[in-house]
Amino acid sequence: MEALKFILNIFLFPFRAIGRLFYYSPAGKGNSRLRFLVFFIFAIGLAAGFFAYPQAWDKSADYLNSKFNLSVPHFWTKPYSLGLDLQGGTHLVYQADLTNIEKKDYASAMGIKDVNQAIKMIGETPYLEFKEERLEQERNELLEKQKGEIEKMQKGEAPDETILRTDPYFIPTSLTGKYLQRSQLDFDQNTFEPIVTLEFNSEGAALFEEITKRNVGKMVAIYLDGQPISTPKVNEAISGGRAVISGRFAVQEAKELVQRLNAGALPVPISLASQQSVGASLGQDSLRKSLFAGLIGFLVVALFMIIYYRLPGFLAVLALLFYTAVISTLFKLIPVTLSLAGIAGFILSVGMAV
């Protein structure tokens, strides 16, 4: 029991010291409102400090629970939101292909201006496009060029990536998911397999009719996310703006495809422009070094303030501790994504707060 009292006295010592300091000061003597305000601010700072660094409370609670058979709970724990350079991960940059879009339509090509909406669309929405067959002569010439580029690559020479990536059998048309009005799940009347029916708007219907009219007797390929999923043969021009995707889907796959298409097909294709990976161990190492640098900086500032200004400097250090604890708590609660640059800015703000 004596040990428990000793630990509690250590815990309450800062409160008593601050209380006595203000009680005997000219401003605080006899002013109960000011003393209450000081205690309140100090309690807020202490709670914020434990929330920002709950390990200090948790270790003390574990010691008391094991030593004196108590049931002191752990402090509420909420992790910081760390950026890619601290926690590790992969940063992907996608680029929209605007080669078939007029320059005046660049700004509205995606049809959205909200960044979060764009991220959601890129992550969940497929890119639908229709392609028509190349002429036989054009196809043979392209295959011959690709063969030559492959031979270059085998010799160690740099190939023409554009030629290698070009589809030798089908060429893109102007009909894409941009003109899709809605899609729905249906079943083939002969095979009873699930199919996805597409319905285009008036402009898309006119394009679809034009494409099928000039490709009677040929194949029109339906591509989804750059992969051919159906290559039906056109027997006659199709009007009305309706098409069918039959790709041997499972029912669940067809349902998911319908949901994704109805969410809004991407109007332009996208490609991976750059990729940057940061290992988790490298991110943790950066985090440790950043925190260590911040601690050293704070101690240097605190030491200078106390030595040079004495009591006012000590009070200023307490204010800095309060500032650090409250800002760290806000970083967790909002939450703010912390990066190396953000931590450097926070350390700078501590110096500016002096």
mmCIF file of C-alpha atoms in Angstrom:
data_model
loop_
_atom_site.group_PDB
_atom_site.id
_atom_site.type_symbol
_atom_site.label_atom_id
_atom_site.label_comp_id
_atom_site.label_asym_id
_atom_site.label_seq_id
_atom_site.Cartn_x
_atom_site.Cartn_y
_atom_site.Cartn_z
ATOM 1 C CA MET A 1 0.000 0.000 0.000
ATOM 2 C CA GLU A 2 2.876 2.366 0.772
ATOM 3 C CA ALA A 3 4.328 1.701 -2.678
ATOM 4 C CA LEU A 4 0.953 2.500 -4.250
ATOM 5 C CA LYS A 5 0.778 5.805 -2.371
ATOM 6 C CA PHE A 6 4.299 6.612 -3.502
ATOM 7 C CA ILE A 7 3.367 6.009 -7.169
ATOM 8 C CA LEU A 8 0.203 8.107 -6.839
ATOM 9 C CA ASN A 9 2.202 10.921 -5.255
ATOM 10 C CA ILE A 10 4.606 10.847 -8.194
ATOM 11 C CA PHE A 11 1.645 10.992 -10.580
ATOM 12 C CA LEU A 12 0.046 13.920 -8.722
ATOM 13 C CA PHE A 13 3.297 15.825 -8.198
ATOM 14 C CA PRO A 14 3.019 17.932 -11.414
ATOM 15 C CA PHE A 15 -0.531 18.978 -10.480
ATOM 16 C CA ARG A 16 0.537 19.973 -6.971
ATOM 17 C CA ALA A 17 3.623 21.820 -8.213
ATOM 18 C CA ILE A 18 1.652 23.827 -10.763
ATOM 19 C CA GLY A 19 -1.083 24.483 -8.229
ATOM 20 C CA ARG A 20 1.314 25.783 -5.584
ATOM 21 C CA LEU A 21 3.168 27.878 -8.132
ATOM 22 C CA PHE A 22 0.021 29.722 -9.134
ATOM 23 C CA TYR A 23 -1.480 29.743 -5.655
ATOM 24 C CA TYR A 24 1.448 31.687 -4.215
ATOM 25 C CA SER A 25 1.955 33.875 -7.265
ATOM 26 C CA PRO A 26 0.475 37.420 -7.165
ATOM 27 C CA ALA A 27 -1.879 36.602 -10.047
ATOM 28 C CA GLY A 28 -3.127 33.336 -8.637
ATOM 29 C CA LYS A 29 -3.331 34.165 -4.944
ATOM 30 C CA GLY A 30 -6.952 34.230 -3.927
ATOM 31 C CA ASN A 31 -8.125 33.826 -7.515
ATOM 32 C CA SER A 32 -9.920 30.475 -7.553
ATOM 33 C CA ARG A 33 -11.142 30.978 -11.124
ATOM 34 C CA LEU A 34 -7.588 31.338 -12.429
ATOM 35 C CA ARG A 35 -6.429 28.299 -10.456
ATOM 36 C CA PHE A 36 -9.286 26.241 -11.862
ATOM 37 C CA LEU A 37 -8.397 27.371 -15.384
ATOM 38 C CA VAL A 38 -4.749 26.389 -14.872
ATOM 39 C CA PHE A 39 -5.707 22.952 -13.529
ATOM 40 C CA PHE A 40 -8.153 22.470 -16.391
ATOM 41 C CA ILE A 41 -5.561 23.340 -19.040
ATOM 42 C CA PHE A 42 -2.978 21.116 -17.362
ATOM 43 C CA ALA A 43 -5.442 18.203 -17.213
ATOM 44 C CA ILE A 44 -6.280 18.668 -20.909
ATOM 45 C CA GLY A 45 -2.579 18.659 -21.758
ATOM 46 C CA LEU A 46 -1.929 15.525 -19.700
ATOM 47 C CA ALA A 47 -4.864 13.669 -21.281
ATOM 48 C CA ALA A 48 -3.724 14.771 -24.742
ATOM 49 C CA GLY A 49 -0.202 13.573 -23.953
ATOM 50 C CA PHE A 50 -1.434 10.116 -22.949
ATOM 51 C CA PHE A 51 -3.633 9.958 -26.045
ATOM 52 C CA ALA A 52 -0.714 10.961 -28.279
ATOM 53 C CA TYR A 53 1.597 8.456 -26.561
ATOM 54 C CA PRO A 54 -0.598 5.870 -24.767
ATOM 55 C CA GLN A 55 2.333 3.496 -24.182
ATOM 56 C CA ALA A 56 3.361 5.525 -21.111
ATOM 57 C CA TRP A 57 -0.067 5.038 -19.489
ATOM 58 C CA ASP A 58 -0.355 1.400 -20.593
ATOM 59 C CA LYS A 59 3.048 0.416 -19.164
ATOM 60 C CA SER A 60 2.202 2.094 -15.859
ATOM 61 C CA ALA A 61 -1.197 0.382 -15.799
ATOM 62 C CA ASP A 62 0.378 -3.020 -16.495
ATOM 63 C CA TYR A 63 2.886 -2.491 -13.680
ATOM 64 C CA LEU A 64 0.187 -1.490 -11.166
ATOM 65 C CA ASN A 65 -2.089 -4.357 -12.222
ATOM 66 C CA SER A 66 0.655 -6.963 -11.841
ATOM 67 C CA LYS A 67 2.180 -5.503 -8.661
ATOM 68 C CA PHE A 68 -0.949 -4.638 -6.666
ATOM 69 C CA ASN A 69 -3.604 -6.830 -8.325
ATOM 70 C CA LEU A 70 -5.529 -3.815 -9.650
ATOM 71 C CA SER A 71 -7.660 -3.404 -12.793
ATOM 72 C CA VAL A 72 -6.402 -0.145 -14.247
ATOM 73 C CA PRO A 73 -7.599 -0.063 -17.882
ATOM 74 C CA HIS A 74 -5.411 0.791 -20.844
ATOM 75 C CA PHE A 75 -5.725 4.199 -22.443
ATOM 76 C CA TRP A 76 -7.760 4.617 -25.637
ATOM 77 C CA THR A 77 -5.464 3.775 -28.542
ATOM 78 C CA LYS A 78 -5.858 5.226 -32.027
ATOM 79 C CA PRO A 79 -2.970 4.842 -34.502
ATOM 80 C CA TYR A 80 -1.546 7.711 -36.505
ATOM 81 C CA SER A 81 -2.364 7.861 -40.205
ATOM 82 C CA LEU A 82 1.029 7.474 -41.870
ATOM 83 C CA GLY A 83 1.946 8.468 -45.389
ATOM 84 C CA LEU A 84 3.586 6.234 -47.967
ATOM 85 C CA ASP A 85 7.112 7.408 -47.108
ATOM 86 C CA LEU A 86 6.639 6.357 -43.458
ATOM 87 C CA GLN A 87 4.602 3.160 -43.525
ATOM 88 C CA GLY A 88 5.809 1.810 -46.875
ATOM 89 C CA GLY A 89 3.679 0.815 -49.849
ATOM 90 C CA THR A 90 3.253 1.514 -53.537
ATOM 91 C CA HIS A 91 2.405 4.806 -55.231
ATOM 92 C CA LEU A 92 0.761 4.409 -58.646
ATOM 93 C CA VAL A 93 0.191 7.208 -61.151
ATOM 94 C CA TYR A 94 -2.288 6.583 -63.973
ATOM 95 C CA GLN A 95 -2.424 8.639 -67.142
ATOM 96 C CA ALA A 96 -5.520 9.151 -69.281
ATOM 97 C CA ASP A 97 -5.105 8.518 -73.012
ATOM 98 C CA LEU A 98 -6.545 11.629 -74.687
ATOM 99 C CA THR A 99 -5.308 10.930 -78.216
ATOM 100 C CA ASN A 100 -8.861 10.571 -79.498
ATOM 101 C CA ILE A 101 -10.184 13.583 -77.567
ATOM 102 C CA GLU A 102 -10.181 17.097 -78.983
ATOM 103 C CA LYS A 103 -8.062 19.597 -77.044
ATOM 104 C CA LYS A 104 -11.065 21.733 -76.183
ATOM 105 C CA ASP A 105 -12.625 18.710 -74.431
ATOM 106 C CA TYR A 106 -9.568 17.790 -72.312
ATOM 107 C CA ALA A 107 -10.885 19.465 -69.172
ATOM 108 C CA SER A 108 -14.237 17.663 -69.311
ATOM 109 C CA ALA A 109 -13.043 14.341 -70.743
ATOM 110 C CA MET A 110 -13.572 12.474 -67.471
ATOM 111 C CA GLY A 111 -16.861 14.253 -66.822
ATOM 112 C CA ILE A 112 -15.911 14.887 -63.178
ATOM 113 C CA LYS A 113 -13.983 17.503 -61.215
ATOM 114 C CA ASP A 114 -13.937 15.982 -57.738
ATOM 115 C CA VAL A 115 -10.631 14.196 -57.026
ATOM 116 C CA ASN A 116 -12.125 11.620 -54.645
ATOM 117 C CA GLN A 117 -14.790 10.753 -57.189
ATOM 118 C CA ALA A 118 -12.102 10.302 -59.849
ATOM 119 C CA ILE A 119 -10.117 7.960 -57.589
ATOM 120 C CA LYS A 120 -13.229 5.906 -56.928
ATOM 121 C CA MET A 121 -14.034 5.687 -60.630
ATOM 122 C CA ILE A 122 -10.511 4.568 -61.562
ATOM 123 C CA GLY A 123 -10.465 1.977 -58.791
ATOM 124 C CA GLU A 124 -13.872 0.423 -59.441
ATOM 125 C CA THR A 125 -15.075 1.201 -62.958
ATOM 126 C CA PRO A 126 -14.107 -0.804 -66.054
ATOM 127 C CA TYR A 127 -13.225 0.755 -69.388
ATOM 128 C CA LEU A 128 -15.545 -0.495 -72.122
ATOM 129 C CA GLU A 129 -14.735 -0.119 -75.817
ATOM 130 C CA PHE A 130 -15.748 -1.560 -79.175
ATOM 131 C CA LYS A 131 -13.203 -2.428 -81.872
ATOM 132 C CA GLU A 132 -13.533 -3.415 -85.515
ATOM 133 C CA GLU A 133 -11.388 -5.726 -87.636
ATOM 134 C CA ARG A 134 -8.358 -4.414 -89.449
ATOM 135 C CA LEU A 135 -8.002 -4.864 -93.193
ATOM 136 C CA GLU A 136 -6.055 -8.016 -94.007
ATOM 137 C CA GLN A 137 -3.205 -6.125 -95.694
ATOM 138 C CA GLU A 138 -2.907 -3.703 -92.787
ATOM 139 C CA ARG A 139 -2.947 -6.589 -90.309
ATOM 140 C CA ASN A 140 -0.170 -8.465 -92.135
ATOM 141 C CA GLU A 141 2.001 -5.334 -92.353
ATOM 142 C CA LEU A 142 1.619 -4.673 -88.633
ATOM 143 C CA LEU A 143 2.412 -8.290 -87.729
ATOM 144 C CA GLU A 144 5.557 -8.069 -89.862
ATOM 145 C CA LYS A 145 6.602 -4.853 -88.088
ATOM 146 C CA GLN A 146 6.000 -6.427 -84.695
ATOM 147 C CA LYS A 147 8.095 -9.421 -85.703
ATOM 148 C CA GLY A 148 10.955 -7.061 -86.593
ATOM 149 C CA GLU A 149 10.647 -5.238 -83.259
ATOM 150 C CA ILE A 150 10.740 -8.547 -81.374
ATOM 151 C CA GLU A 151 13.936 -9.480 -83.232
ATOM 152 C CA LYS A 152 15.415 -6.120 -82.215
ATOM 153 C CA MET A 153 14.524 -6.817 -78.603
ATOM 154 C CA GLN A 154 16.153 -10.252 -78.768
ATOM 155 C CA LYS A 155 19.355 -8.608 -80.040
ATOM 156 C CA GLY A 156 19.353 -6.209 -77.096
ATOM 157 C CA GLU A 157 18.204 -3.191 -79.082
ATOM 158 C CA ALA A 158 15.418 -0.864 -77.925
ATOM 159 C CA PRO A 159 12.139 -1.778 -79.673
ATOM 160 C CA ASP A 160 9.334 0.581 -80.663
ATOM 161 C CA GLU A 161 6.912 0.097 -77.758
ATOM 162 C CA THR A 162 4.047 1.711 -79.671
ATOM 163 C CA ILE A 163 4.216 -0.900 -82.426
ATOM 164 C CA LEU A 164 4.497 -3.783 -79.952
ATOM 165 C CA ARG A 165 1.465 -2.606 -77.970
ATOM 166 C CA THR A 166 -0.741 -2.080 -81.024
ATOM 167 C CA ASP A 167 -3.456 -4.702 -81.526
ATOM 168 C CA PRO A 168 -2.804 -6.236 -84.984
ATOM 169 C CA TYR A 169 -6.322 -7.647 -85.380
ATOM 170 C CA PHE A 170 -8.670 -4.915 -84.191
ATOM 171 C CA ILE A 171 -8.670 -1.115 -84.286
ATOM 172 C CA PRO A 172 -10.497 1.133 -81.788
ATOM 173 C CA THR A 173 -13.728 2.860 -82.730
ATOM 174 C CA SER A 174 -15.252 5.984 -81.241
ATOM 175 C CA LEU A 175 -17.837 3.891 -79.359
ATOM 176 C CA THR A 176 -16.807 3.534 -75.699
ATOM 177 C CA GLY A 177 -18.411 3.332 -72.280
ATOM 178 C CA LYS A 178 -18.876 7.091 -72.452
ATOM 179 C CA TYR A 179 -22.098 6.498 -74.375
ATOM 180 C CA LEU A 180 -23.398 3.690 -72.162
ATOM 181 C CA GLN A 181 -26.791 4.519 -70.667
ATOM 182 C CA ARG A 182 -27.347 1.377 -68.630
ATOM 183 C CA SER A 183 -26.582 -2.337 -68.468
ATOM 184 C CA GLN A 184 -28.499 -5.222 -66.947
ATOM 185 C CA LEU A 185 -28.201 -8.929 -66.250
ATOM 186 C CA ASP A 186 -30.085 -11.312 -68.526
ATOM 187 C CA PHE A 187 -29.946 -14.960 -69.617
ATOM 188 C CA ASP A 188 -29.421 -16.421 -73.069
ATOM 189 C CA GLN A 189 -32.643 -18.097 -74.222
ATOM 190 C CA ASN A 190 -30.742 -20.964 -75.876
ATOM 191 C CA THR A 191 -27.864 -21.718 -73.494
ATOM 192 C CA PHE A 192 -29.393 -20.183 -70.335
ATOM 193 C CA GLU A 193 -25.987 -18.673 -69.569
ATOM 194 C CA PRO A 194 -25.874 -15.221 -67.954
ATOM 195 C CA ILE A 195 -25.286 -12.339 -70.352
ATOM 196 C CA VAL A 196 -24.951 -8.597 -69.920
ATOM 197 C CA THR A 197 -27.113 -6.373 -72.097
ATOM 198 C CA LEU A 198 -25.976 -2.843 -72.920
ATOM 199 C CA GLU A 199 -28.137 0.106 -73.833
ATOM 200 C CA PHE A 200 -26.545 3.217 -75.351
ATOM 201 C CA ASN A 201 -27.802 6.775 -75.465
ATOM 202 C CA SER A 202 -28.943 8.306 -78.746
ATOM 203 C CA GLU A 203 -25.431 9.330 -79.804
ATOM 204 C CA GLY A 204 -24.033 5.920 -78.886
ATOM 205 C CA ALA A 205 -26.882 4.168 -80.709
ATOM 206 C CA ALA A 206 -26.059 6.079 -83.904
ATOM 207 C CA LEU A 207 -22.370 5.169 -83.577
ATOM 208 C CA PHE A 208 -23.196 1.505 -82.931
ATOM 209 C CA GLU A 209 -25.458 1.356 -85.977
ATOM 210 C CA GLU A 210 -22.768 2.970 -88.129
ATOM 211 C CA ILE A 211 -20.113 0.517 -86.882
ATOM 212 C CA THR A 212 -22.265 -2.556 -87.467
ATOM 213 C CA LYS A 213 -23.346 -1.264 -90.891
ATOM 214 C CA ARG A 214 -19.770 -1.030 -92.207
ATOM 215 C CA ASN A 215 -18.748 -4.337 -90.627
ATOM 216 C CA VAL A 216 -21.483 -6.672 -91.899
ATOM 217 C CA GLY A 217 -19.937 -10.128 -92.284
ATOM 218 C CA LYS A 218 -17.021 -9.175 -90.049
ATOM 219 C CA MET A 219 -16.347 -9.330 -86.324
ATOM 220 C CA VAL A 220 -16.757 -6.487 -83.857
ATOM 221 C CA ALA A 221 -14.825 -7.051 -80.645
ATOM 222 C CA ILE A 222 -16.020 -5.914 -77.230
ATOM 223 C CA TYR A 223 -13.105 -5.056 -74.928
ATOM 224 C CA LEU A 224 -13.277 -4.581 -71.180
ATOM 225 C CA ASP A 225 -10.240 -3.113 -69.417
ATOM 226 C CA GLY A 226 -8.117 -3.817 -72.487
ATOM 227 C CA GLN A 227 -9.098 -7.492 -72.714
ATOM 228 C CA PRO A 228 -11.395 -8.956 -75.417
ATOM 229 C CA ILE A 229 -14.409 -10.570 -73.774
ATOM 230 C CA SER A 230 -16.626 -11.091 -76.817
ATOM 231 C CA THR A 231 -16.019 -11.049 -80.594
ATOM 232 C CA PRO A 232 -19.425 -11.532 -82.241
ATOM 233 C CA LYS A 233 -19.873 -11.632 -86.012
ATOM 234 C CA VAL A 234 -22.131 -8.920 -87.426
ATOM 235 C CA ASN A 235 -24.844 -10.358 -89.673
ATOM 236 C CA GLU A 236 -26.676 -7.095 -90.279
ATOM 237 C CA ALA A 237 -26.706 -3.479 -89.160
ATOM 238 C CA ILE A 238 -28.052 -3.159 -85.619
ATOM 239 C CA SER A 239 -30.212 -0.181 -84.753
ATOM 240 C CA GLY A 240 -31.819 0.739 -81.457
ATOM 241 C CA GLY A 241 -28.586 1.073 -79.500
ATOM 242 C CA ARG A 242 -28.592 -2.314 -77.768
ATOM 243 C CA ALA A 243 -25.690 -4.779 -77.519
ATOM 244 C CA VAL A 244 -24.968 -8.003 -75.640
ATOM 245 C CA ILE A 245 -21.818 -9.178 -73.833
ATOM 246 C CA SER A 246 -21.676 -12.965 -73.607
ATOM 247 C CA GLY A 247 -18.411 -14.087 -72.085
ATOM 248 C CA ARG A 248 -19.290 -17.340 -70.289
ATOM 249 C CA PHE A 249 -19.856 -15.467 -67.049
ATOM 250 C CA ALA A 250 -20.788 -16.949 -63.722
ATOM 251 C CA VAL A 251 -23.947 -15.327 -62.371
ATOM 252 C CA GLN A 252 -22.045 -13.474 -59.634
ATOM 253 C CA GLU A 253 -19.440 -12.212 -62.124
ATOM 254 C CA ALA A 254 -22.172 -10.935 -64.430
ATOM 255 C CA LYS A 255 -23.892 -9.162 -61.509
ATOM 256 C CA GLU A 256 -20.664 -7.460 -60.463
ATOM 257 C CA LEU A 257 -19.954 -6.412 -64.056
ATOM 258 C CA VAL A 258 -23.422 -4.873 -64.364
ATOM 259 C CA GLN A 259 -22.964 -2.975 -61.096
ATOM 260 C CA ARG A 260 -19.589 -1.645 -62.174
ATOM 261 C CA LEU A 261 -20.812 -0.622 -65.614
ATOM 262 C CA ASN A 262 -23.875 1.112 -64.213
ATOM 263 C CA ALA A 263 -21.630 2.995 -61.783
ATOM 264 C CA GLY A 264 -20.274 4.812 -64.820
ATOM 265 C CA ALA A 265 -17.893 3.452 -67.452
ATOM 266 C CA LEU A 266 -14.645 5.338 -67.939
ATOM 267 C CA PRO A 267 -14.906 7.571 -71.025
ATOM 268 C CA VAL A 268 -11.166 7.362 -71.815
ATOM 269 C CA PRO A 269 -8.597 4.576 -71.365
ATOM 270 C CA ILE A 270 -5.975 4.868 -68.653
ATOM 271 C CA SER A 271 -2.469 3.451 -68.402
ATOM 272 C CA LEU A 272 0.082 3.149 -65.620
ATOM 273 C CA ALA A 273 2.449 6.123 -65.974
ATOM 274 C CA SER A 274 4.735 5.552 -62.984
ATOM 275 C CA GLN A 275 5.138 3.283 -59.999
ATOM 276 C CA GLN A 276 7.073 3.954 -56.805
ATOM 277 C CA SER A 277 7.482 1.410 -54.020
ATOM 278 C CA VAL A 278 8.741 2.065 -50.494
ATOM 279 C CA GLY A 279 9.578 -0.917 -48.301
ATOM 280 C CA ALA A 280 7.874 -1.164 -44.911
ATOM 281 C CA SER A 281 11.247 -1.467 -43.131
ATOM 282 C CA LEU A 282 12.534 1.665 -44.886
ATOM 283 C CA GLY A 283 9.360 3.525 -43.900
ATOM 284 C CA GLN A 284 9.696 2.477 -40.240
ATOM 285 C CA ASP A 285 13.359 3.507 -40.236
ATOM 286 C CA SER A 286 12.389 6.926 -41.609
ATOM 287 C CA LEU A 287 9.709 7.249 -38.922
ATOM 288 C CA ARG A 288 12.124 6.406 -36.097
ATOM 289 C CA LYS A 289 14.723 8.868 -37.365
ATOM 290 C CA SER A 290 12.087 11.582 -37.790
ATOM 291 C CA LEU A 291 10.775 11.138 -34.241
ATOM 292 C CA PHE A 292 14.318 11.058 -32.846
ATOM 293 C CA ALA A 293 15.175 14.266 -34.693
ATOM 294 C CA GLY A 294 12.000 15.903 -33.376
ATOM 295 C CA LEU A 295 12.792 14.846 -29.796
ATOM 296 C CA ILE A 296 16.352 16.197 -30.003
ATOM 297 C CA GLY A 297 15.080 19.473 -31.446
ATOM 298 C CA PHE A 298 12.493 19.846 -28.684
ATOM 299 C CA LEU A 299 15.032 19.107 -25.933
ATOM 300 C CA VAL A 300 17.477 21.662 -27.338
ATOM 301 C CA VAL A 301 14.769 24.335 -27.465
ATOM 302 C CA ALA A 302 13.525 23.439 -23.956
ATOM 303 C CA LEU A 303 17.036 23.491 -22.484
ATOM 304 C CA PHE A 304 17.777 26.872 -24.018
ATOM 305 C CA MET A 305 14.489 28.337 -22.738
ATOM 306 C CA ILE A 306 15.031 27.127 -19.163
ATOM 307 C CA ILE A 307 18.700 28.176 -18.945
ATOM 308 C CA TYR A 308 18.206 31.595 -20.518
ATOM 309 C CA TYR A 309 14.788 32.615 -19.172
ATOM 310 C CA ARG A 310 14.619 30.443 -16.010
ATOM 311 C CA LEU A 311 11.055 30.422 -14.580
ATOM 312 C CA PRO A 312 9.387 32.084 -17.604
ATOM 313 C CA GLY A 313 11.352 29.689 -19.791
ATOM 314 C CA PHE A 314 10.122 26.733 -17.722
ATOM 315 C CA LEU A 315 6.532 27.908 -18.150
ATOM 316 C CA ALA A 316 7.141 28.341 -21.881
ATOM 317 C CA VAL A 317 8.419 24.742 -22.053
ATOM 318 C CA LEU A 318 5.223 23.572 -20.335
ATOM 319 C CA ALA A 319 3.266 25.515 -22.943
ATOM 320 C CA LEU A 320 5.298 23.821 -25.692
ATOM 321 C CA LEU A 321 4.563 20.411 -24.167
ATOM 322 C CA PHE A 322 0.874 21.294 -24.100
ATOM 323 C CA TYR A 323 1.072 22.494 -27.720
ATOM 324 C CA THR A 324 2.862 19.314 -28.839
ATOM 325 C CA ALA A 325 0.410 17.026 -27.034
ATOM 326 C CA VAL A 326 -2.701 18.803 -28.331
ATOM 327 C CA ILE A 327 -1.456 19.004 -31.931
ATOM 328 C CA SER A 328 -0.447 15.308 -31.849
ATOM 329 C CA THR A 329 -3.916 14.459 -30.544
ATOM 330 C CA LEU A 330 -5.552 16.447 -33.341
ATOM 331 C CA PHE A 331 -3.355 14.605 -35.859
ATOM 332 C CA LYS A 332 -4.866 11.350 -34.573
ATOM 333 C CA LEU A 333 -8.466 12.512 -34.271
ATOM 334 C CA ILE A 334 -8.947 14.284 -37.628
ATOM 335 C CA PRO A 335 -6.912 12.189 -38.850
ATOM 336 C CA VAL A 336 -3.986 13.913 -40.578
ATOM 337 C CA THR A 337 -1.799 11.779 -42.840
ATOM 338 C CA LEU A 338 1.753 12.207 -41.589
ATOM 339 C CA SER A 339 4.672 12.285 -44.016
ATOM 340 C CA LEU A 340 8.346 13.165 -43.632
ATOM 341 C CA ALA A 341 7.609 16.663 -44.888
ATOM 342 C CA GLY A 342 4.677 16.974 -42.475
ATOM 343 C CA ILE A 343 6.789 15.941 -39.480
ATOM 344 C CA ALA A 344 9.480 18.426 -40.518
ATOM 345 C CA GLY A 345 6.817 21.138 -40.670
ATOM 346 C CA PHE A 346 5.539 20.157 -37.222
ATOM 347 C CA ILE A 347 9.061 20.353 -35.763
ATOM 348 C CA LEU A 348 9.443 23.782 -37.363
ATOM 349 C CA SER A 349 6.124 24.886 -35.848
ATOM 350 C CA VAL A 350 7.403 23.923 -32.380
ATOM 351 C CA GLY A 351 10.317 26.304 -32.866
ATOM 352 C CA MET A 352 7.987 29.011 -34.174
ATOM 353 C CA ALA A 353 5.650 28.534 -31.200
ATOM 354 C CA VAL A 354 8.437 29.688 -28.871
#
